mmCIF file with all atom_site columns, C-alpha atoms in Angstrom:
data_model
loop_
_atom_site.group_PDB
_atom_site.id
_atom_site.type_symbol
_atom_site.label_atom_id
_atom_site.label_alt_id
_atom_site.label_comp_id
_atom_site.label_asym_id
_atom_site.label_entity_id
_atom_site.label_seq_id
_atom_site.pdbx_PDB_ins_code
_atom_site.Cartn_x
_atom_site.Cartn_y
_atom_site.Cartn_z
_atom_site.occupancy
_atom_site.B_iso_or_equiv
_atom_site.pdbx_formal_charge
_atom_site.auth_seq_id
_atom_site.auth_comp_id
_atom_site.auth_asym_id
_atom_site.auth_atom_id
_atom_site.pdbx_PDB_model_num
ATOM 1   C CA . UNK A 1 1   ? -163.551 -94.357  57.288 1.00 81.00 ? 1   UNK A CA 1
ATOM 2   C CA . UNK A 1 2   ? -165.328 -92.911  60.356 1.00 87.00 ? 2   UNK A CA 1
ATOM 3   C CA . UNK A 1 3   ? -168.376 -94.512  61.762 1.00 88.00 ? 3   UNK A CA 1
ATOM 4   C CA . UNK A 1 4   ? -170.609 -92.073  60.011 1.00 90.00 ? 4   UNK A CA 1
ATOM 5   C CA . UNK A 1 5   ? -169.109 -92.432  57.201 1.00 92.00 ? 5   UNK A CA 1
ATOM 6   C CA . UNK A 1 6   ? -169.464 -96.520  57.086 1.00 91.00 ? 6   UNK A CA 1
ATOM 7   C CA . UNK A 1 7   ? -172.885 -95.780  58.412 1.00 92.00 ? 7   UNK A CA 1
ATOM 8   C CA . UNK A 1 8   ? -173.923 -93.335  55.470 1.00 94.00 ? 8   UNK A CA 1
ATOM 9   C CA . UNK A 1 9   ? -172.283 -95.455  52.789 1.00 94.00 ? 9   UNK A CA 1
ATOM 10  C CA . UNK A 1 10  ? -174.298 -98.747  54.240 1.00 94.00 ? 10  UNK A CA 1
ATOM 11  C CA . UNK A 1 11  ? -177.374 -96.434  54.283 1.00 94.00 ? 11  UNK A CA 1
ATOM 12  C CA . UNK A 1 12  ? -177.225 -95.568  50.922 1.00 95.00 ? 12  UNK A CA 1
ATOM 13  C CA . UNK A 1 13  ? -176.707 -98.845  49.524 1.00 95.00 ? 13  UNK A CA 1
ATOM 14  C CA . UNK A 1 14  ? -179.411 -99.799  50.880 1.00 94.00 ? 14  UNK A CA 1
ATOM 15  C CA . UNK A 1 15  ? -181.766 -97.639  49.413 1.00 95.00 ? 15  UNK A CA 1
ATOM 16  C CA . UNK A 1 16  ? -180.351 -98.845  46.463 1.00 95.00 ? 16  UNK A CA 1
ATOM 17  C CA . UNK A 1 17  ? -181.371 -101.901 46.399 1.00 94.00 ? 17  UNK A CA 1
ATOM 18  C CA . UNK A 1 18  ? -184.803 -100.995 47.713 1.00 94.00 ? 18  UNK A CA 1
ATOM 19  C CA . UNK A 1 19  ? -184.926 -99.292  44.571 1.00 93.00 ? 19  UNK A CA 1
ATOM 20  C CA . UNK A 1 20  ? -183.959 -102.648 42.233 1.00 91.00 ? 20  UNK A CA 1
ATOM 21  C CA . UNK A 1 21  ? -187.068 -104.010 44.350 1.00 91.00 ? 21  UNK A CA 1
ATOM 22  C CA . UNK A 1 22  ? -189.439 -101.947 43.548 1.00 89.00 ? 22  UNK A CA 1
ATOM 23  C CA . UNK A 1 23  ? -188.526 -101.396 39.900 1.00 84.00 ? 23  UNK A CA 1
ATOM 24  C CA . UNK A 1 24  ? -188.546 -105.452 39.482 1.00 82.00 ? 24  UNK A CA 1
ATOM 25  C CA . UNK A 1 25  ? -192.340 -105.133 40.991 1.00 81.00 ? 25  UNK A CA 1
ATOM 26  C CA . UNK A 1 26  ? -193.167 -102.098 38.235 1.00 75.00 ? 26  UNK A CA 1
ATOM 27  C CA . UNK A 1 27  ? -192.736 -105.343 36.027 1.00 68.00 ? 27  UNK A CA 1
ATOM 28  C CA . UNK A 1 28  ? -194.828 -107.783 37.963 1.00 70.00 ? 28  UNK A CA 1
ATOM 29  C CA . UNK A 1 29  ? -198.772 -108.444 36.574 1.00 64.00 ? 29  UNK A CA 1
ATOM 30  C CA . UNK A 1 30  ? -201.018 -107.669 38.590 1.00 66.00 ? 30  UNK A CA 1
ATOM 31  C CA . UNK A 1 31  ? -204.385 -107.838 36.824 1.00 66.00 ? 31  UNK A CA 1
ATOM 32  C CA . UNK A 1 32  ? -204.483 -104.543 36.315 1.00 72.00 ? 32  UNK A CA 1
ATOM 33  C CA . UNK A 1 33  ? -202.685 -102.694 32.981 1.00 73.00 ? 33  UNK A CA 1
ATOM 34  C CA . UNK A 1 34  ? -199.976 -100.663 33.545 1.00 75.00 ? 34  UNK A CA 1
ATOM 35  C CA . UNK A 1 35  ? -197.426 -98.885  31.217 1.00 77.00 ? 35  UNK A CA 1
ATOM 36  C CA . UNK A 1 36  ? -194.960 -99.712  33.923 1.00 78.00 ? 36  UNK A CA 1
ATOM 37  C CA . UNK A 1 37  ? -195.696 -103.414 33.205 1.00 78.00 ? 37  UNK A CA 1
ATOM 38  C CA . UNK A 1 38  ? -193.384 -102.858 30.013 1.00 78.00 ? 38  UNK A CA 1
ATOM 39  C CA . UNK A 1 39  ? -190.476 -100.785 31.332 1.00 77.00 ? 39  UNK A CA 1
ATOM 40  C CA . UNK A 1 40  ? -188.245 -104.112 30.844 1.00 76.00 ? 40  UNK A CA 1
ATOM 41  C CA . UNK A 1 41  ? -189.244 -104.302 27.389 1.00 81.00 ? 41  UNK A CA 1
ATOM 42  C CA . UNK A 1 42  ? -186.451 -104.119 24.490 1.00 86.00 ? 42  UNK A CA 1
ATOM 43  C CA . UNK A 1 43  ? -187.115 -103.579 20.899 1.00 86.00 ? 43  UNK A CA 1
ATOM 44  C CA . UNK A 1 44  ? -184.961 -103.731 18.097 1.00 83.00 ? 44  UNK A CA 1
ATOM 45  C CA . UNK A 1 45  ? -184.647 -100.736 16.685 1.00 80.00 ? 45  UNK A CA 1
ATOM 46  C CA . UNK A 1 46  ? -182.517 -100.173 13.692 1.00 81.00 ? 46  UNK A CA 1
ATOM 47  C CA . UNK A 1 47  ? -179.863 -102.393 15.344 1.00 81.00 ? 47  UNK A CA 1
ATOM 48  C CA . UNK A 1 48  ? -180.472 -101.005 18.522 1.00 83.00 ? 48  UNK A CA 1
ATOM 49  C CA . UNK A 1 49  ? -182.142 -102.896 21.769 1.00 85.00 ? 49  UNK A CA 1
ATOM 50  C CA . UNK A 1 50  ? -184.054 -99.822  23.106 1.00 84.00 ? 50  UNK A CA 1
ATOM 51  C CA . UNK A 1 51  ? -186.683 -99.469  26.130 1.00 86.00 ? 51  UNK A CA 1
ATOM 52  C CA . UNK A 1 52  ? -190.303 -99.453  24.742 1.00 84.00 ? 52  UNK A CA 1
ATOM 53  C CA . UNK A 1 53  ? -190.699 -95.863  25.643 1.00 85.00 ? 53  UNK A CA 1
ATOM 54  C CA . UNK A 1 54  ? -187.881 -94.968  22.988 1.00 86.00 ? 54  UNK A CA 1
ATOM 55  C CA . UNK A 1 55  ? -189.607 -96.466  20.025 1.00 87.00 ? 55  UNK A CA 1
ATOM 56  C CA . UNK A 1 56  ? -193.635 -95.825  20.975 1.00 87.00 ? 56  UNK A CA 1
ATOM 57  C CA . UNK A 1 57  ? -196.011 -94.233  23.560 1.00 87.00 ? 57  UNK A CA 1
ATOM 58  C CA . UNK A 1 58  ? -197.722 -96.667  25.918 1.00 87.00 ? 58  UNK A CA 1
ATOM 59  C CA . UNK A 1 59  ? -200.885 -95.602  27.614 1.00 87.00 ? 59  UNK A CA 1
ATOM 60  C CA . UNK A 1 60  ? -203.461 -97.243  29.623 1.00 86.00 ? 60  UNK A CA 1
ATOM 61  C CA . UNK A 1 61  ? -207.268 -95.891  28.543 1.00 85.00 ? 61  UNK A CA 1
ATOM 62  C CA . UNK A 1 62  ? -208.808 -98.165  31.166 1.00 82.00 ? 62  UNK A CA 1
ATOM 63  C CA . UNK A 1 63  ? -207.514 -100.666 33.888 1.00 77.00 ? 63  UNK A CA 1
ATOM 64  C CA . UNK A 1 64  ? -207.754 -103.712 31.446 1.00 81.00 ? 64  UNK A CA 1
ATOM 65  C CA . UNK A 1 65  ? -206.127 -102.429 28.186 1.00 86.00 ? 65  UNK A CA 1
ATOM 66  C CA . UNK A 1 66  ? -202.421 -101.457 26.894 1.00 87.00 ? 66  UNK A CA 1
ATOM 67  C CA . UNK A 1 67  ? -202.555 -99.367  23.693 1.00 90.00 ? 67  UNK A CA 1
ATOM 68  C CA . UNK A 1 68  ? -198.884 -98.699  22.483 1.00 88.00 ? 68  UNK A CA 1
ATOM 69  C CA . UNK A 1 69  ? -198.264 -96.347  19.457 1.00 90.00 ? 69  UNK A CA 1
ATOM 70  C CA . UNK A 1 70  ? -195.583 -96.279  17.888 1.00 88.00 ? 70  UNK A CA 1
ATOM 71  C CA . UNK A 1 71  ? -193.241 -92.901  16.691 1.00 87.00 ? 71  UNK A CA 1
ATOM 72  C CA . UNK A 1 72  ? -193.009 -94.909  13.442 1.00 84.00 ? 72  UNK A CA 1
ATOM 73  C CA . UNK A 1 73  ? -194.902 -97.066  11.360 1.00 82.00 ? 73  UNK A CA 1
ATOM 74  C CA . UNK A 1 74  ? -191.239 -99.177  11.332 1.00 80.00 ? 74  UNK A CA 1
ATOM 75  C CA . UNK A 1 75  ? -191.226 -99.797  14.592 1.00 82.00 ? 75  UNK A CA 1
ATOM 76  C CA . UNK A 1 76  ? -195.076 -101.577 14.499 1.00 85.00 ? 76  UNK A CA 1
ATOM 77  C CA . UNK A 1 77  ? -193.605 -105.302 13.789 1.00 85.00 ? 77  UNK A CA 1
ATOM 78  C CA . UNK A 1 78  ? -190.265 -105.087 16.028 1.00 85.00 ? 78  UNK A CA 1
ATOM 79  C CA . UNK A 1 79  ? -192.794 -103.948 19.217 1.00 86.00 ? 79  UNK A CA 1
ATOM 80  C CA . UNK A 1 80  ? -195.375 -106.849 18.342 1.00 86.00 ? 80  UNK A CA 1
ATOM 81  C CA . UNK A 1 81  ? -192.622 -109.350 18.046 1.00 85.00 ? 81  UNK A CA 1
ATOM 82  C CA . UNK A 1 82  ? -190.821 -107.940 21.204 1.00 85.00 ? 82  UNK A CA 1
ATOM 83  C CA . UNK A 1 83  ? -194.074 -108.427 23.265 1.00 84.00 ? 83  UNK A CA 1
ATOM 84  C CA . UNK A 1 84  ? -194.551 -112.034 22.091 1.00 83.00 ? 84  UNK A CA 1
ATOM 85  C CA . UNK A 1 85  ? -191.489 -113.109 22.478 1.00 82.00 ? 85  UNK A CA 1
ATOM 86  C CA . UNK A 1 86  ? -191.903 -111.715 26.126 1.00 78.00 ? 86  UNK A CA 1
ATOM 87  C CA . UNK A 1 87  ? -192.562 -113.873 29.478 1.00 72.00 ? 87  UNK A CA 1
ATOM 88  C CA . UNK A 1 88  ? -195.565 -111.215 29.949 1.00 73.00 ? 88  UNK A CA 1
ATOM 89  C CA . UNK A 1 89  ? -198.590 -114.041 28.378 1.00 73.00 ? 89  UNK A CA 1
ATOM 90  C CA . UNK A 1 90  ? -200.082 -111.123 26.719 1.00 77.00 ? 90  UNK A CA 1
ATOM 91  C CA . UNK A 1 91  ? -201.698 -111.310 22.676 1.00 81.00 ? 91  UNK A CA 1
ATOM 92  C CA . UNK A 1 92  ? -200.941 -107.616 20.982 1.00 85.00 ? 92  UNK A CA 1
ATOM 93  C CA . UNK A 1 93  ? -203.196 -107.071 19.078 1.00 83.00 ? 93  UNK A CA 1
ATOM 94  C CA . UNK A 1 94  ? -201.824 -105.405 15.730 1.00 84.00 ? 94  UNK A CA 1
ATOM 95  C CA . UNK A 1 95  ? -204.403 -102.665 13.659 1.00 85.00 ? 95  UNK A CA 1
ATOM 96  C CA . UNK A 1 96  ? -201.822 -101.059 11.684 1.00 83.00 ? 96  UNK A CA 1
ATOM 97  C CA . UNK A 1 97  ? -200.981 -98.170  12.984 1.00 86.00 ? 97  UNK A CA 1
ATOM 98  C CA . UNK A 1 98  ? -201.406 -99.141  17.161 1.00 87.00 ? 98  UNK A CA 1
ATOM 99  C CA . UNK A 1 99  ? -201.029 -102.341 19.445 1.00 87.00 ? 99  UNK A CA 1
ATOM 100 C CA . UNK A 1 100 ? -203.562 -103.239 22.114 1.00 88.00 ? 100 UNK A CA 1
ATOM 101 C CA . UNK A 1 101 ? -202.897 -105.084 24.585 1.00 84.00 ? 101 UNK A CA 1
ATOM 102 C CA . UNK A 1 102 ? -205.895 -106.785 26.926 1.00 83.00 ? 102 UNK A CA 1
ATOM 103 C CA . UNK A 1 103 ? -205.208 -107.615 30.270 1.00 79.00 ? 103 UNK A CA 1
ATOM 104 C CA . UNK A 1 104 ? -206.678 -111.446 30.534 1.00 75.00 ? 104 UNK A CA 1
ATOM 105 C CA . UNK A 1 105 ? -208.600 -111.915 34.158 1.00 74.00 ? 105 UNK A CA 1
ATOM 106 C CA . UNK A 1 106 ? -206.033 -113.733 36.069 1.00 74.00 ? 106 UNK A CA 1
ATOM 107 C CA . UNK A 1 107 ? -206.563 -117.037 38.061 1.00 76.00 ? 107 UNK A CA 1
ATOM 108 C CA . UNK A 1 108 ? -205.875 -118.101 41.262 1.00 79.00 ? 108 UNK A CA 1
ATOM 109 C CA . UNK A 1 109 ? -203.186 -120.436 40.458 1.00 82.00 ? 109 UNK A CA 1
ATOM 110 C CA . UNK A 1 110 ? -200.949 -117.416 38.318 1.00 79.00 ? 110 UNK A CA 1
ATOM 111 C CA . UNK A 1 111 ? -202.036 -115.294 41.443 1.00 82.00 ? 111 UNK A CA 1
ATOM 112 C CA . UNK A 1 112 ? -200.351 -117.757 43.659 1.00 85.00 ? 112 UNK A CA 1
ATOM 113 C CA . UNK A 1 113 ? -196.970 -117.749 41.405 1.00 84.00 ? 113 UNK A CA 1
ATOM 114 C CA . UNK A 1 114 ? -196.653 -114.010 40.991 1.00 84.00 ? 114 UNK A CA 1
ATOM 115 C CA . UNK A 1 115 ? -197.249 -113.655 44.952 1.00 87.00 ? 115 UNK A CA 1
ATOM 116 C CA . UNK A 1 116 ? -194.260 -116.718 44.949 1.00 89.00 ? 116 UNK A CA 1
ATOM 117 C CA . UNK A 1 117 ? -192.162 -115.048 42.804 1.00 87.00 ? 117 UNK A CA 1
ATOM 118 C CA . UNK A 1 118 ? -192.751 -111.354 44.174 1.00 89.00 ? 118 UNK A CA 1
ATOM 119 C CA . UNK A 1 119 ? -191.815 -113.343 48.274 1.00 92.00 ? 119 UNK A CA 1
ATOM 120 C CA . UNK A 1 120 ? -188.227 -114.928 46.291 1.00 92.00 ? 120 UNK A CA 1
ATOM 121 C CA . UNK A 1 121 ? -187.512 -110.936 44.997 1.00 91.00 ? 121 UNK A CA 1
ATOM 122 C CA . UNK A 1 122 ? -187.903 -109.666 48.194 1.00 94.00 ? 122 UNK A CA 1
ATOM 123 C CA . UNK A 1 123 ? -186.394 -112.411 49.885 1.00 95.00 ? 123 UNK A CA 1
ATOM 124 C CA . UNK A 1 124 ? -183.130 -111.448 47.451 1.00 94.00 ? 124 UNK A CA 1
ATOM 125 C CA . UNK A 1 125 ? -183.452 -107.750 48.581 1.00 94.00 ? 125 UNK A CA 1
ATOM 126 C CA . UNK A 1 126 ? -183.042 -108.597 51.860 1.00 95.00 ? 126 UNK A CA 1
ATOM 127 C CA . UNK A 1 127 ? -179.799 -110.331 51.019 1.00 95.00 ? 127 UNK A CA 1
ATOM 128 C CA . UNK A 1 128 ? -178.166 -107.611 49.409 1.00 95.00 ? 128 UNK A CA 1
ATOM 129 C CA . UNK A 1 129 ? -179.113 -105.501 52.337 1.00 95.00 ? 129 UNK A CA 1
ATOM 130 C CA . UNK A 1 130 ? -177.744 -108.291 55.048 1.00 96.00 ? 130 UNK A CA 1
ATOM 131 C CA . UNK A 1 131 ? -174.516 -108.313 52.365 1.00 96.00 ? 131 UNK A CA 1
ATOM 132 C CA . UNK A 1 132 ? -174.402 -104.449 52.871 1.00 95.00 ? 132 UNK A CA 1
ATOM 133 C CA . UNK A 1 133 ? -174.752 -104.900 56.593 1.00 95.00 ? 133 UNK A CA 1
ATOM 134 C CA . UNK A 1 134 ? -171.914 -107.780 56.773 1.00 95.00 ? 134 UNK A CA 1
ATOM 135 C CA . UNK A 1 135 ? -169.264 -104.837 54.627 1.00 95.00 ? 135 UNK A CA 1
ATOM 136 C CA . UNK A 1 136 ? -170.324 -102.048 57.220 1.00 94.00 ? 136 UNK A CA 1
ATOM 137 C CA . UNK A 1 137 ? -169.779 -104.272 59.801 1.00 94.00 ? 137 UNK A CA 1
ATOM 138 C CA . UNK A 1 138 ? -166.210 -105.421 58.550 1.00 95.00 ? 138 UNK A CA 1
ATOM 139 C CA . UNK A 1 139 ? -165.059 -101.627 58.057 1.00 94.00 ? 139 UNK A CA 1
ATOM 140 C CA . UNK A 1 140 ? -165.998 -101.127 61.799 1.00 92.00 ? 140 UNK A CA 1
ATOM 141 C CA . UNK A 1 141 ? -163.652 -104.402 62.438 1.00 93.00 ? 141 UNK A CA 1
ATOM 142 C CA . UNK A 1 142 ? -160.787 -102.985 59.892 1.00 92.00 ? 142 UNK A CA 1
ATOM 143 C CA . UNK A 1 143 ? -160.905 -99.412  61.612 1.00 91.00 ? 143 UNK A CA 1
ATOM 144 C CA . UNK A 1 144 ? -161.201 -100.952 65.602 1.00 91.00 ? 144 UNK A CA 1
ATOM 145 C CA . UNK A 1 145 ? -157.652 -103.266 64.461 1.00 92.00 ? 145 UNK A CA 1
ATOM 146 C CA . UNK A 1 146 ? -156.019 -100.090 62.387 1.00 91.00 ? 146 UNK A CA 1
ATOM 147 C CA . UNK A 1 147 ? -156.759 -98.176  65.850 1.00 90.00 ? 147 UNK A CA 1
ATOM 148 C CA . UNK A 1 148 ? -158.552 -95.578  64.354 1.00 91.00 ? 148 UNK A CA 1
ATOM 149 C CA . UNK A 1 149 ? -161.973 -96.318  66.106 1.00 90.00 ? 149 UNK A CA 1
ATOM 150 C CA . UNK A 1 150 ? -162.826 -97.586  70.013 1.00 91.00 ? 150 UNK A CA 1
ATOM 151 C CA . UNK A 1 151 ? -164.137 -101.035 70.752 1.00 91.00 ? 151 UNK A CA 1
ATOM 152 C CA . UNK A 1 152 ? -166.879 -99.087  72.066 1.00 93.00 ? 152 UNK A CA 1
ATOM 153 C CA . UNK A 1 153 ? -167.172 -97.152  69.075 1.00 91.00 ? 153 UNK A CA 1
ATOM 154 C CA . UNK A 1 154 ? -166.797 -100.357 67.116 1.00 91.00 ? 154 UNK A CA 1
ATOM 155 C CA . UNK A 1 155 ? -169.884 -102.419 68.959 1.00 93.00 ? 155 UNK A CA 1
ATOM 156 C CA . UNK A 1 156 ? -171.973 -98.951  68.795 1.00 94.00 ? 156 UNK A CA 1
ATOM 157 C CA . UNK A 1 157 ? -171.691 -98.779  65.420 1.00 92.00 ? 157 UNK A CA 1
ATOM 158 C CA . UNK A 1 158 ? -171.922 -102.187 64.751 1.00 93.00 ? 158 UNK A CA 1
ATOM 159 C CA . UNK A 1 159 ? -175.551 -101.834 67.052 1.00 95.00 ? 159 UNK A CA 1
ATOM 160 C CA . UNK A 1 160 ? -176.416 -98.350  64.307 1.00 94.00 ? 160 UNK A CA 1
ATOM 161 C CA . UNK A 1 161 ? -176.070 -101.020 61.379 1.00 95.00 ? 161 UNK A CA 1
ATOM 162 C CA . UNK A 1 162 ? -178.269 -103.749 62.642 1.00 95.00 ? 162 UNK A CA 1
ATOM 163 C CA . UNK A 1 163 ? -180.729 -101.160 63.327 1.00 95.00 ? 163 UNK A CA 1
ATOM 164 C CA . UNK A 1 164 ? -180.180 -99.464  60.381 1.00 94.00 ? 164 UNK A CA 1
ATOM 165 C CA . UNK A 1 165 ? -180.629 -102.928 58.440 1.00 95.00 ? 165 UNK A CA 1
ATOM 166 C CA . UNK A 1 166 ? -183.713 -104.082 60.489 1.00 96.00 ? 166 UNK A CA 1
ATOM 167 C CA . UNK A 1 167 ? -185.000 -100.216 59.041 1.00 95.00 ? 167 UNK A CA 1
ATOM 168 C CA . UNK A 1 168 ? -184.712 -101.545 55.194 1.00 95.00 ? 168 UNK A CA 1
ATOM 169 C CA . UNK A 1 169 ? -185.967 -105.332 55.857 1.00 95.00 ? 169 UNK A CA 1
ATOM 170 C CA . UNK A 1 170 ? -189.609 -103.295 57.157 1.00 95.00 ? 170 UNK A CA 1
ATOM 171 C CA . UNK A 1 171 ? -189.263 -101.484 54.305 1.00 95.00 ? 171 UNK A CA 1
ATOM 172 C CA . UNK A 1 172 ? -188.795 -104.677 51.729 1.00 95.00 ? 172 UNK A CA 1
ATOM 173 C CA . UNK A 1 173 ? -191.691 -106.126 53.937 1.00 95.00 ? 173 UNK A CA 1
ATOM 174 C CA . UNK A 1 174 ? -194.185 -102.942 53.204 1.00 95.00 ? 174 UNK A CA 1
ATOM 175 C CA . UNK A 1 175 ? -193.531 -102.884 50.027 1.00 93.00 ? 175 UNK A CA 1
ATOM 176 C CA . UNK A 1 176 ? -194.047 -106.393 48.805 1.00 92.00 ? 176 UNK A CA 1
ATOM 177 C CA . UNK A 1 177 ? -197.062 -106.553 51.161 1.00 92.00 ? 177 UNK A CA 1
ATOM 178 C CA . UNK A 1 178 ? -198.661 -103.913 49.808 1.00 90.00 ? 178 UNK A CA 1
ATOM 179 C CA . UNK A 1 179 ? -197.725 -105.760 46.440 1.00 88.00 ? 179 UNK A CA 1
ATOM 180 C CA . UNK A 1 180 ? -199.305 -108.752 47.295 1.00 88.00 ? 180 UNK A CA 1
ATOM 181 C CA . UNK A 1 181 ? -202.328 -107.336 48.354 1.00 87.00 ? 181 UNK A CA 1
ATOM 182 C CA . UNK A 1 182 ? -202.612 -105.550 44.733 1.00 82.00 ? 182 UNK A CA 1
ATOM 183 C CA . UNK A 1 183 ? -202.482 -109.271 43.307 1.00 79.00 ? 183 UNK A CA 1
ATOM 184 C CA . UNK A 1 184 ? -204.534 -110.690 45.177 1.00 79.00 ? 184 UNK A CA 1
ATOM 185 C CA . UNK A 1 185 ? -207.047 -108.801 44.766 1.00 75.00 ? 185 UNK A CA 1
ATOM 186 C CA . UNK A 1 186 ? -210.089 -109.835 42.374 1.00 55.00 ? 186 UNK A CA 1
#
């Protein structure tokens, strides 16, 4: 591989696990409902574990309430047992034909953990990025000893990589900033 090459590959991995961060926020509470809050959620369906959004339609009428509904009437019981036996603290609330789901004010202590927890996922983003940066950099080692790339060439590209992973760690950092501030929030 050439040193675009290594540097395009590292890039894109990177993005890709900027991406695993920001879905695993989609699932954090925040105090405010979200359909997104669910997107982890699997129901058994006929036999099947399926996302949510397979077996019902989840919408948010106002910032404090989830109503799912299901496609059918079967599904009802599987969704309701699926959301208690979920880490989310929420009651559904069962009518019959749709679940509601009321966002509970949260305190300052479960503040404090989500904020805790949402610091640990992007400390573990980071990782994989600094993991992606430590491959890149071995492929410019393997191609400098196979003779195939310049010392020079080596230590530039090795410079392109830091940079390159100093670009995603900001990015991480806005993100889960800009998280934090949604939770914190009253």
């Amino acid at each position: 591989m050439n040193a675009p090459q290594i540097l395009k590959d590292s890039e894109d991995r990177m993005e890709k696990a900027t991406d695993v961060f920001r879905n695993d926020l989609k699932g954090l509470r925040t105090g405010r409902a979200s359909p997104q809050m669910l997107d982890a959620l699997r129901v058994d369906n006929y036999g099947t574990m399926s996302p949510i959004r397979d077996v019902a339609s989840v919408t948010c009428p106002d910032a404090a309430t989830i109503v799912i509904k299901p496609y059918t009437a079967d599904s009802l019981k599987e969704i309701e047992k699926a959301i208690r036996a979920s880490d989310l603290g929420l009651a559904p609330n069962n009518d019959g034909k749709v679940i509601r789901l009321t966002m509970p004010a949260m305190s300052g202590d479960q503040r404090k953990k989500i904020v805790a927890q949402l610091k640990k996922s992007a400390e573990a983003a980071k990782v994989s990025c600094r993991n992606i940066r430590r491959d890149g950099n071995k492929h410019f080692e393997d191609a400098e000893k196979a003779k195939t790339m310049t010392e020079d060439d080596r230590d530039k590209g090795k410079t392109k990589m830091q940079d390159l992973l100093k670009a995603y760690e900001g990015k991480i950092d806005e993100i889960a900033n800009k998280k934090e501030k949604e939770v914190m929030e009253q």
